[in-house]
Amino acid sequence: MRVSRFPLSTLRETPADAEIVSHQLMLRAGLIRRLSSGLYTWMPLGLRVLQRVERIVREEMNRAGALEVLMPAVQPAELWQESTRWDKYGPELLRIKDRHERDFCFGPTHEEVITDLFRREIRSYKQLPINYYQIQTKFRDEIRPRFGVMRAREFLMKDAYSFHLDSACLAREYRAMHEAYCRIFARAGLAFEAVEADTGAIGGNISHEFMVLADSGEDAIAVCEQSGYAANVELAPTLPAQQPRPQPQMEMERVATPGQHSIAEVSEYLGVPSDRNIKILIVEGAEDELVALLLRGDHELNELKAEKHPALAKPLTFASAERVEQQLGCPFGSLGPVGLEGVRLIADYAAVQVSDFVCGANQDGYHLRGVNWGRDLPEPETADLRSVEHGDPSPDGAGTLTIRRGIEVGHIFQLGTTYSNAMGATVLDEQGQERTVTMGCYGIGVSRVVAAAIEQNHDQKGIHWPDPIAPFQVALVPIKADQPEVTEAAEALYGELTASGIDVLYDDRDSRPGVKFADIELIGIPHRVVVSPKAIQEDVIEYKGRNDEEPSSVPRDDIVAWLKNRINM
């Protein structure tokens, strides 16, 4: 492709509204252009990358035996009402009406549509298992779209849905999809982790997220280098301490702390580190009672874990200040577990390991110091209430955890019968009896993969595309193209490279070399070859990889084979 026929819409300045690197570089490199909040037009250069990712996804889904379909983006409300998600999904669901005032939505996902398709088409267990997938536009009405295509309202997604007679069959397909996803992200040239994850609003019991590793990632993941264990930090369990709690060294005393309420304020005032404070959070219980959750002062409550505790109301609900003060007789900032009556105490595993701790005295303006479990108050009920941290023991007992940052680009679920039960998706089994099928669900954010690849592969000059998803494999740059011998040599090389199957961007612009080189580095083409009068005289081609410090010379007659070897063609 010639640049004269493929204009490069690059920008020298970083747009002010672009917050993260991928957003900045996608705008500067001319991959996308903003239409409205969370809505982007994919320009020709960006679309080439998107289509390369899409091709890899399609090839691996086909290889895994999934069948491609294309479902409507606009979905009738009655299907969502049947699954009970019309009201549950919330404001992210874009609800619309047609001219007859009938309710529809613009699909954020397609569990309802595919389940309806299945129950209309599949009748017998002999037709199972079956896995349908599509690559299609989705819409989720994000309250605050940001980070370009990373968290846009409209995006391209690959979603797949499998149907099975039993959970054993589902487990086999789930493993097959897990393997297919690993191949997809490996082929795309990305460093990633597959981590255990929460199922969230989609439903089901088992799920894994696929995270592209990047310092800018929104998600924290816990990884054990020794065993390969990996999970989202919100899901990874902490373990009860294996060592005994330190013996008390202090007597409990009541101390004045006027105007000090937060952990930071009390710690500084008393000269006690935050990890020797015990804080208390009051939440609603499952039986309309109050429950006190106790954590070490330097730890934060993991609301996902807390919500799963059978003693707590669902969804997790923090008690109001009015109810706390009315029932417990003390405001939030001075609450403590010693002598606290009329409330159930549940302490995090780490909190019960602290000796000689500081806590509220249940009187405004005072705290207790030198408090110890089992002496000054009973040993509490314990539970896992916090997120894991760097250095915590791995849940599998094989080592310690390292915390990394990642960008979620894929998520797979074992849905079970959540949707098939609600929507009557059944088949006849060997005995001719109706059986409710069990389902799996498998998603990849295709457009998000593009942004995640940039977050993982960039420098100050621009993007470093991995070869498999680069918009072009090679950039051909003639220097002093006004000289006939340079133009002739460049045209000849362009023809040879193209004929050999190499995807070339030929920069035939009448521009200075610095401008051409800057654009090529900004848009991230992995391989650059230069034709110049000096190179022609020496019968070589100058080559520079996107990650190379300095260019090198390749004999002219060897350049095509040499490039194909570098590109792994």
Coordinates of C-alpha atoms in Angstrom, one line a residue:
M1 CA 0.0 0.0 0.0
R2 CA 1.3 3.4 -1.0
V3 CA 1.0 6.3 1.5
S4 CA -0.2 8.4 -1.4
R5 CA -3.3 6.2 -1.5
F6 CA -3.4 5.5 2.3
P7 CA -3.1 8.9 4.0
L8 CA -1.5 8.8 7.5
S9 CA -3.5 11.0 9.8
T10 CA -0.9 11.3 12.5
L11 CA -0.8 14.0 15.2
R12 CA 2.4 15.5 16.8
E13 CA 0.6 16.7 19.9
T14 CA -1.1 14.5 22.5
P15 CA -4.8 15.3 22.7
A16 CA -5.7 16.8 26.0
D17 CA -8.6 14.5 26.7
A18 CA -6.6 11.3 26.3
E19 CA -5.8 9.9 29.7
I20 CA -3.8 6.7 29.1
V21 CA -1.1 5.7 26.7
S22 CA -3.2 3.6 24.4
H23 CA -5.8 6.3 24.0
Q24 CA -3.1 8.9 23.3
L25 CA -1.3 6.8 20.8
M26 CA -4.4 5.6 19.0
L27 CA -5.4 9.2 18.4
R28 CA -1.9 10.4 17.5
A29 CA -1.3 7.4 15.2
G30 CA -4.6 8.0 13.5
L31 CA -6.1 4.6 14.4
I32 CA -9.4 6.1 15.7
R33 CA -11.3 9.3 15.8
R34 CA -13.8 10.3 18.5
L35 CA -17.4 10.8 17.4
S36 CA -19.1 11.2 20.8
S37 CA -18.5 10.2 24.4
G38 CA -17.5 6.5 24.3
L39 CA -18.1 6.3 20.5
Y40 CA -15.2 6.0 18.0
T41 CA -14.7 5.7 14.3
W42 CA -12.0 3.1 13.3
M43 CA -9.8 4.7 10.7
P44 CA -8.2 2.6 7.9
L45 CA -5.0 2.0 9.9
G46 CA -6.7 1.1 13.1
L47 CA -9.2 -1.1 11.3
R48 CA -6.4 -3.2 9.8
V49 CA -5.2 -4.0 13.3
L50 CA -8.7 -4.7 14.5
Q51 CA -9.2 -7.1 11.6
R52 CA -5.9 -8.9 12.3
V53 CA -7.0 -9.6 15.9
E54 CA -10.4 -10.6 14.6
R55 CA -8.8 -13.1 12.1
I56 CA -6.8 -14.8 14.9
V57 CA -9.8 -15.1 17.1
R58 CA -11.9 -16.5 14.2
E59 CA -9.3 -19.0 13.2
E60 CA -8.8 -20.3 16.7
M61 CA -12.6 -20.5 17.5
N62 CA -13.1 -22.5 14.2
R63 CA -10.1 -24.7 15.1
A64 CA -11.8 -25.4 18.5
G65 CA -15.0 -26.5 16.7
A66 CA -17.2 -23.5 17.4
L67 CA -19.8 -22.5 14.8
E68 CA -20.0 -18.9 13.7
V69 CA -23.4 -17.1 13.7
L70 CA -24.4 -13.5 13.6
M71 CA -27.2 -12.4 15.9
P72 CA -29.2 -9.1 15.9
A73 CA -27.6 -6.3 17.9
V74 CA -31.1 -5.0 18.9
Q75 CA -33.0 -7.5 21.1
P76 CA -36.6 -7.6 22.2
A77 CA -37.3 -6.9 25.9
E78 CA -39.4 -10.0 26.4
L79 CA -36.4 -12.2 26.2
W80 CA -34.6 -10.2 28.9
Q81 CA -37.8 -10.2 31.0
E82 CA -38.0 -13.9 30.6
S83 CA -34.4 -14.3 32.0
T84 CA -35.3 -11.7 34.7
R85 CA -32.4 -9.5 33.6
W86 CA -34.4 -6.6 32.2
D87 CA -34.6 -5.0 35.6
K88 CA -31.5 -6.5 37.1
Y89 CA -29.0 -5.4 34.5
G90 CA -29.2 -1.8 35.5
P91 CA -28.7 1.5 33.5
E92 CA -25.8 0.1 31.4
L93 CA -28.6 -1.6 29.4
L94 CA -29.6 0.8 26.6
R95 CA -33.4 0.5 26.4
I96 CA -35.1 1.7 23.3
K97 CA -38.6 1.6 21.8
D98 CA -39.7 1.1 18.2
R99 CA -42.4 3.0 16.4
H100 CA -45.0 0.7 18.0
E101 CA -43.8 1.5 21.5
R102 CA -42.5 -2.0 22.0
D103 CA -39.4 -2.3 24.2
F104 CA -36.0 -3.4 22.9
C105 CA -32.4 -3.0 24.0
F106 CA -29.1 -2.7 22.2
G107 CA -27.4 -5.9 23.2
P108 CA -24.5 -5.7 25.7
T109 CA -24.3 -9.5 25.6
H110 CA -26.3 -12.3 23.9
E111 CA -27.2 -15.0 26.5
E112 CA -30.9 -14.5 26.0
V113 CA -30.8 -14.4 22.2
I114 CA -28.6 -17.5 21.9
T115 CA -30.7 -19.4 24.4
D116 CA -33.8 -18.6 22.5
L117 CA -32.1 -19.7 19.2
F118 CA -31.0 -23.0 20.9
R119 CA -34.5 -23.9 22.2
R120 CA -36.0 -23.3 18.7
E121 CA -33.4 -25.2 16.8
I122 CA -32.0 -28.1 18.9
R123 CA -34.2 -31.0 20.0
S124 CA -32.0 -34.0 20.8
Y125 CA -29.1 -34.9 23.0
K126 CA -27.5 -36.3 19.8
Q127 CA -27.0 -32.7 18.6
L128 CA -24.9 -31.9 21.7
P129 CA -22.5 -30.5 22.6
I130 CA -22.7 -27.4 20.4
N131 CA -20.9 -24.1 20.6
Y132 CA -22.0 -20.9 18.7
Y133 CA -19.9 -17.8 18.5
Q134 CA -20.1 -14.4 16.8
I135 CA -17.9 -11.3 16.4
Q136 CA -20.2 -8.3 16.7
T137 CA -20.7 -4.8 18.0
K138 CA -22.0 -4.5 21.6
F139 CA -23.2 -1.4 23.5
R140 CA -23.0 -0.8 27.2
D141 CA -24.1 2.6 28.5
E142 CA -21.1 3.3 30.7
I143 CA -21.7 6.0 33.2
R144 CA -18.3 7.5 32.5
P145 CA -16.7 6.3 29.3
R146 CA -13.0 6.8 29.4
F147 CA -9.6 5.5 28.2
G148 CA -10.6 5.5 24.5
V149 CA -11.7 2.1 23.3
M150 CA -10.5 0.5 26.5
R151 CA -13.8 1.5 28.2
A152 CA -16.0 2.7 25.4
R153 CA -19.8 2.4 25.2
E154 CA -19.7 0.7 21.8
F155 CA -17.1 -2.0 21.2
L156 CA -16.4 -5.1 19.1
M157 CA -16.7 -8.4 21.0
K158 CA -16.4 -12.1 20.3
D159 CA -19.0 -13.9 22.3
A160 CA -19.5 -17.7 22.3
Y161 CA -22.1 -19.9 24.0
S162 CA -22.0 -23.7 24.4
F163 CA -24.7 -26.1 25.3
H164 CA -24.3 -29.5 27.1
L165 CA -26.3 -32.4 28.5
D166 CA -24.3 -32.4 31.7
S167 CA -21.6 -30.6 33.7
A168 CA -18.9 -33.1 32.7
C169 CA -19.4 -32.2 29.1
L170 CA -19.4 -28.5 29.9
A171 CA -16.1 -28.9 31.8
R172 CA -14.5 -30.4 28.7
E173 CA -15.6 -27.6 26.5
Y174 CA -14.6 -25.0 29.1
R175 CA -11.0 -26.5 29.0
A176 CA -11.1 -26.4 25.2
M177 CA -12.1 -22.8 25.3
H178 CA -9.4 -22.0 27.9
E179 CA -6.8 -23.6 25.6
A180 CA -8.2 -21.7 22.5
Y181 CA -7.9 -18.4 24.4
C182 CA -4.3 -19.1 25.4
R183 CA -3.5 -19.8 21.7
I184 CA -5.3 -16.6 20.6
F185 CA -3.4 -14.3 23.0
A186 CA -0.1 -16.1 22.4
R187 CA -0.6 -15.8 18.6
A188 CA -1.3 -12.1 19.0
G189 CA 2.2 -11.7 20.6
L190 CA 0.9 -10.7 24.1
A191 CA 2.2 -11.5 27.6
F192 CA -0.9 -12.6 29.5
E193 CA -2.2 -14.5 32.6
A194 CA -5.3 -16.6 32.9
V195 CA -6.7 -16.0 36.4
E196 CA -9.5 -17.3 38.5
A197 CA -12.3 -14.7 38.6
D198 CA -15.7 -13.7 39.9
T199 CA -18.7 -14.5 37.7
G200 CA -20.3 -11.1 38.3
A201 CA -23.6 -10.1 36.6
I202 CA -23.3 -12.8 33.9
G203 CA -23.9 -15.6 36.4
G204 CA -22.6 -19.1 36.9
N205 CA -20.1 -20.6 39.3
I206 CA -16.7 -20.9 37.6
S207 CA -14.9 -18.3 35.5
H208 CA -11.5 -17.2 34.4
E209 CA -10.3 -13.9 33.2
F210 CA -7.5 -13.4 30.6
M211 CA -5.3 -10.5 31.5
V212 CA -2.8 -8.7 29.3
L213 CA 0.0 -7.7 31.7
A214 CA 0.6 -4.0 31.7
D215 CA 1.6 -1.5 34.5
S216 CA -1.3 0.6 33.5
G217 CA -3.9 -2.2 34.0
E218 CA -7.0 -1.5 36.0
D219 CA -7.1 -4.9 37.5
A220 CA -4.7 -6.3 40.1
I221 CA -3.9 -10.0 39.8
A222 CA -2.2 -12.3 42.3
V223 CA 0.3 -14.7 40.9
C224 CA 2.5 -17.4 42.5
E225 CA 5.7 -17.7 40.5
Q226 CA 6.5 -21.1 42.2
S227 CA 3.2 -22.9 41.3
G228 CA 1.6 -20.8 38.5
Y229 CA -1.5 -20.0 40.6
A230 CA -3.2 -16.9 39.4
A231 CA -6.4 -15.1 40.4
N232 CA -7.9 -11.7 40.5
V233 CA -6.9 -10.2 43.9
E234 CA -10.6 -9.8 44.7
L235 CA -11.1 -13.5 44.4
A236 CA -7.8 -15.0 45.7
P237 CA -8.4 -16.3 49.2
T238 CA -6.3 -15.3 52.2
L239 CA -5.4 -18.1 54.6
P240 CA -5.6 -18.3 58.4
A241 CA -2.2 -17.7 60.0
Q242 CA -0.1 -20.8 60.6
Q243 CA 1.9 -19.2 63.4
P244 CA 0.6 -18.5 66.9
R245 CA -0.4 -14.9 67.7
P246 CA 2.3 -13.0 69.6
Q247 CA 1.9 -13.0 73.4
P248 CA 0.5 -9.8 75.0
Q249 CA 3.0 -7.3 76.3
M250 CA 0.7 -4.5 77.4
E251 CA -2.2 -3.9 79.7
M252 CA -5.4 -2.5 78.2
E253 CA -5.8 1.2 78.9
R254 CA -8.3 3.9 77.9
V255 CA -6.7 6.9 76.3
A256 CA -8.1 10.3 75.2
T257 CA -8.1 10.9 71.5
P258 CA -9.9 14.2 71.1
G259 CA -11.0 14.9 67.5
Q260 CA -9.2 11.8 66.2
H261 CA -11.4 9.4 64.3
S262 CA -9.7 7.9 61.2
I263 CA -7.1 5.2 61.4
A264 CA -4.5 7.6 60.1
E265 CA -5.4 10.2 62.6
V266 CA -5.4 7.8 65.6
S267 CA -2.2 6.1 64.5
E268 CA -0.3 9.4 64.3
Y269 CA -1.8 10.7 67.5
L270 CA -0.9 7.6 69.5
G271 CA 2.3 6.8 67.7
V272 CA 1.1 3.3 66.8
P273 CA 1.4 1.9 63.3
S274 CA -1.8 1.4 61.4
D275 CA -1.3 -2.4 61.2
R276 CA -1.7 -2.5 65.0
N277 CA -5.1 -0.7 64.8
I278 CA -8.3 -2.7 64.5
K279 CA -11.1 -0.9 62.6
I280 CA -14.7 -1.8 62.6
L281 CA -17.3 -1.6 59.9
I282 CA -21.0 -2.1 60.6
V283 CA -23.1 -3.8 57.9
E284 CA -26.6 -5.2 57.6
G285 CA -27.0 -8.9 58.5
A286 CA -29.1 -11.4 56.6
E287 CA -31.7 -11.4 59.4
D288 CA -32.1 -7.7 59.7
E289 CA -29.5 -7.4 62.5
L290 CA -26.3 -5.5 62.6
V291 CA -23.0 -7.3 62.0
A292 CA -19.5 -5.8 62.9
L293 CA -16.7 -6.6 60.5
L294 CA -13.2 -6.2 62.0
L295 CA -10.0 -5.6 60.0
R296 CA -6.5 -4.6 60.5
G297 CA -6.1 -0.8 60.2
D298 CA -3.9 -1.0 57.1
H299 CA -6.3 -3.4 55.3
E300 CA -9.4 -2.6 53.2
L301 CA -12.6 -4.7 53.2
N302 CA -13.0 -6.9 50.1
E303 CA -16.7 -6.3 49.5
L304 CA -17.0 -9.2 47.0
K305 CA -15.8 -11.7 49.7
A306 CA -17.9 -10.1 52.4
E307 CA -21.1 -10.2 50.3
K308 CA -20.7 -14.0 50.0
H309 CA -20.7 -14.5 53.7
P310 CA -24.0 -16.2 54.7
A311 CA -24.4 -13.9 57.7
L312 CA -24.6 -10.7 55.7
A313 CA -27.4 -9.2 53.6
K314 CA -27.2 -9.4 49.9
P315 CA -26.3 -7.0 48.3
L316 CA -23.7 -5.9 50.9
T317 CA -25.2 -2.9 52.7
F318 CA -23.4 -0.7 55.2
A319 CA -25.5 0.4 58.1
S320 CA -26.6 4.0 58.3
A321 CA -24.9 6.3 60.8
E322 CA -28.3 7.0 62.4
R323 CA -29.1 3.3 63.0
V324 CA -25.6 2.6 64.4
E325 CA -25.7 5.5 66.9
Q326 CA -29.3 4.6 67.9
Q327 CA -28.6 0.9 68.4
L328 CA -25.0 0.9 69.6
G329 CA -25.0 4.3 71.3
C330 CA -21.8 5.5 69.7
P331 CA -20.8 7.2 66.4
F332 CA -18.7 5.3 63.7
G333 CA -15.4 7.0 64.5
S334 CA -15.2 5.7 68.1
L335 CA -16.7 2.2 67.8
G336 CA -14.6 -0.8 69.0
P337 CA -15.2 -4.5 69.7
V338 CA -14.6 -4.5 73.5
G339 CA -17.9 -4.6 75.3
L340 CA -19.9 -4.0 72.1
E341 CA -23.3 -5.6 72.6
G342 CA -26.2 -6.3 70.3
V343 CA -24.0 -7.0 67.3
R344 CA -22.3 -10.1 65.8
L345 CA -18.5 -9.8 65.5
I346 CA -16.7 -11.3 62.5
A347 CA -12.9 -10.7 62.3
D348 CA -10.6 -11.0 59.3
Y349 CA -7.9 -13.7 59.6
A350 CA -5.2 -11.0 59.8
A351 CA -7.0 -9.0 62.4
V352 CA -7.1 -11.9 64.9
Q353 CA -3.3 -12.2 64.7
V354 CA -2.7 -8.7 66.1
S355 CA -1.7 -8.3 69.8
D356 CA -1.7 -5.2 71.9
F357 CA -3.8 -3.4 69.4
V358 CA -5.7 0.0 69.4
C359 CA -9.4 0.2 68.8
G360 CA -12.3 2.4 69.5
A361 CA -13.6 2.7 73.1
N362 CA -17.3 3.1 72.2
Q363 CA -17.2 6.6 73.5
D364 CA -16.5 9.7 71.4
G365 CA -13.0 11.1 72.0
Y366 CA -11.5 7.9 73.5
H367 CA -9.7 4.8 72.3
L368 CA -8.4 1.6 73.9
R369 CA -4.7 0.7 73.7
G370 CA -3.0 -2.6 74.5
V371 CA -6.1 -4.7 73.7
N372 CA -5.7 -8.4 73.3
W373 CA -8.0 -11.1 72.0
G374 CA -9.0 -13.8 74.5
R375 CA -8.1 -11.6 77.4
D376 CA -9.9 -8.3 77.0
L377 CA -12.6 -9.6 74.7
P378 CA -13.6 -13.1 73.5
E379 CA -12.0 -14.8 70.5
P380 CA -14.1 -13.7 67.6
E381 CA -15.6 -15.6 64.7
T382 CA -13.2 -15.4 61.8
A383 CA -13.5 -15.1 58.0
D384 CA -11.6 -14.0 54.9
L385 CA -12.6 -10.4 54.5
R386 CA -9.7 -8.7 52.6
S387 CA -7.9 -8.8 49.3
V388 CA -4.5 -10.6 49.2
E389 CA -1.4 -8.5 49.1
H390 CA 2.2 -8.9 47.8
G391 CA 4.0 -11.5 49.9
D392 CA 0.9 -13.2 51.2
P393 CA 1.0 -17.1 51.1
S394 CA -0.3 -18.6 47.9
P395 CA -3.7 -20.3 48.5
D396 CA -2.2 -23.5 47.0
G397 CA 0.5 -23.5 49.6
A398 CA 3.3 -23.5 47.1
G399 CA 4.9 -20.2 47.7
T400 CA 4.1 -16.5 48.0
L401 CA 2.0 -14.1 45.9
T402 CA 3.2 -11.3 43.6
I403 CA 0.8 -8.6 42.7
R404 CA 0.7 -7.6 39.0
R405 CA -1.4 -5.2 37.0
G406 CA -3.5 -6.5 34.1
I407 CA -6.1 -5.5 31.5
E408 CA -9.0 -7.9 31.1
V409 CA -9.4 -8.9 27.5
G410 CA -11.2 -12.1 27.8
H411 CA -13.6 -13.9 30.3
I412 CA -15.0 -17.4 30.2
F413 CA -17.8 -18.8 32.4
Q414 CA -19.4 -22.0 33.3
L415 CA -22.9 -20.7 33.4
G416 CA -24.7 -23.9 34.4
T417 CA -28.4 -23.7 34.0
T418 CA -28.9 -20.0 34.9
Y419 CA -30.4 -19.1 31.5
S420 CA -31.6 -22.5 30.3
N421 CA -33.8 -23.0 33.4
A422 CA -35.2 -19.5 33.1
M423 CA -36.0 -19.8 29.4
G424 CA -36.9 -23.5 29.1
A425 CA -33.9 -24.7 27.0
T426 CA -34.3 -28.5 27.0
V427 CA -33.5 -31.5 24.8
L428 CA -34.7 -35.1 24.8
D429 CA -32.2 -37.5 26.4
E430 CA -31.6 -41.2 25.5
Q431 CA -34.8 -42.2 27.4
G432 CA -36.9 -39.5 25.6
Q433 CA -37.1 -37.4 28.7
E434 CA -36.7 -33.6 28.7
R435 CA -33.5 -32.5 30.2
T436 CA -32.5 -28.9 30.9
V437 CA -29.2 -28.1 29.2
T438 CA -26.2 -26.6 31.0
M439 CA -24.3 -23.7 29.4
G440 CA -20.9 -22.1 29.0
C441 CA -20.1 -18.5 27.9
Y442 CA -16.9 -17.2 26.5
G443 CA -16.1 -13.6 25.6
I444 CA -13.2 -11.6 24.1
G445 CA -13.1 -7.8 23.8
V446 CA -11.6 -7.7 20.3
S447 CA -11.3 -3.9 20.2
R448 CA -10.0 -3.9 23.8
V449 CA -7.2 -6.3 22.7
V450 CA -5.9 -3.6 20.4
A451 CA -5.7 -1.0 23.2
A452 CA -4.2 -3.5 25.6
A453 CA -1.5 -4.5 23.1
I454 CA -0.4 -0.8 22.9
E455 CA -0.4 -0.5 26.7
Q456 CA 2.0 -3.5 26.8
N457 CA 4.1 -2.4 23.7
H458 CA 5.1 1.2 23.4
D459 CA 7.9 3.7 24.0
Q460 CA 8.3 7.5 23.8
K461 CA 8.3 7.4 20.0
G462 CA 5.1 5.4 19.6
I463 CA 3.6 1.9 19.3
H464 CA 5.6 -1.4 19.1
W465 CA 3.1 -3.7 17.4
P466 CA 3.7 -7.4 17.8
D467 CA 4.2 -8.8 14.3
P468 CA 1.0 -10.8 14.1
I469 CA -1.3 -7.8 14.6
A470 CA 0.7 -4.9 13.1
P471 CA -1.3 -2.9 10.5
F472 CA 1.6 -3.5 8.0
Q473 CA 4.6 -5.8 8.4
V474 CA 7.2 -3.7 6.7
A475 CA 7.6 0.0 6.0
L476 CA 9.5 0.9 2.8
V477 CA 11.1 4.4 3.0
P478 CA 13.0 5.9 0.0
I479 CA 15.5 8.6 0.9
K480 CA 16.1 11.3 -1.8
A481 CA 13.2 10.0 -3.9
D482 CA 13.7 12.8 -6.3
Q483 CA 16.6 10.9 -7.7
P484 CA 15.4 8.5 -10.4
E485 CA 17.7 5.7 -9.4
V486 CA 16.2 5.8 -5.8
T487 CA 12.6 5.8 -7.1
E488 CA 13.4 3.0 -9.5
A489 CA 15.1 0.8 -6.8
A490 CA 12.2 1.5 -4.3
E491 CA 9.6 0.6 -6.9
A492 CA 11.4 -2.6 -7.7
L493 CA 11.7 -3.6 -4.1
Y494 CA 8.1 -2.8 -3.4
G495 CA 7.0 -5.1 -6.2
E496 CA 9.2 -7.9 -4.9
L497 CA 8.1 -7.6 -1.3
T498 CA 4.4 -7.4 -2.3
A499 CA 4.8 -10.4 -4.7
S500 CA 6.3 -12.5 -1.9
G501 CA 3.3 -11.9 0.3
I502 CA 4.8 -9.3 2.6
D503 CA 2.3 -6.5 3.6
V504 CA 4.2 -3.3 2.9
L505 CA 3.5 0.3 3.5
Y506 CA 5.4 2.2 0.9
D507 CA 6.1 5.8 2.0
D508 CA 6.2 7.5 -1.4
R509 CA 5.5 11.0 0.1
D510 CA 7.7 14.0 -0.8
S511 CA 8.7 14.5 2.8
R512 CA 11.9 14.8 4.8
P513 CA 13.4 11.5 6.1
G514 CA 12.8 12.6 9.7
V515 CA 9.1 13.1 9.1
K516 CA 8.8 9.7 7.5
F517 CA 10.8 7.9 10.2
A518 CA 8.8 9.6 13.0
D519 CA 5.5 8.5 11.4
I520 CA 6.6 4.9 11.0
E521 CA 7.8 4.7 14.6
L522 CA 4.6 6.4 15.9
I523 CA 2.3 3.9 14.1
G524 CA 4.5 1.0 15.2
I525 CA 5.3 -0.9 12.0
P526 CA 7.7 -3.7 13.2
H527 CA 10.2 -3.6 10.3
R528 CA 11.6 -0.7 8.3
V529 CA 13.7 -0.9 5.1
V530 CA 15.3 2.2 3.6
V531 CA 16.4 2.7 0.0
S532 CA 19.0 5.5 -0.4
P533 CA 21.7 6.6 -2.9
K534 CA 24.4 5.2 -0.6
A535 CA 22.6 1.9 -0.2
I536 CA 22.2 1.6 -3.9
Q537 CA 25.9 2.2 -4.4
E538 CA 26.8 -0.4 -1.9
D539 CA 24.1 -2.8 -3.2
V540 CA 22.5 -3.2 0.3
I541 CA 19.2 -2.3 2.0
E542 CA 19.2 -0.5 5.3
Y543 CA 17.1 -2.4 7.8
K544 CA 15.9 -1.3 11.3
G545 CA 13.5 -3.3 13.5
R546 CA 11.1 -1.2 15.7
N547 CA 13.0 -2.3 18.8
D548 CA 16.5 -2.0 17.4
E549 CA 18.9 0.7 18.6
E550 CA 20.7 1.0 15.3
P551 CA 20.0 0.1 11.7
S552 CA 21.9 -2.7 9.9
S553 CA 22.7 -3.4 6.2
V554 CA 21.4 -6.5 4.4
P555 CA 22.6 -7.5 0.9
R556 CA 20.1 -6.4 -1.7
D557 CA 19.7 -9.8 -3.2
D558 CA 19.0 -11.4 0.3
I559 CA 16.5 -8.8 1.6
V560 CA 13.2 -10.6 0.7
A561 CA 14.2 -13.9 2.2
W562 CA 15.8 -12.2 5.2
L563 CA 12.6 -10.2 5.9
K564 CA 10.4 -13.3 5.6
N565 CA 12.6 -15.0 8.1
R566 CA 12.4 -12.1 10.5
I567 CA 8.6 -12.0 10.1
N568 CA 8.4 -15.8 10.6
M569 CA 6.5 -16.2 7.3

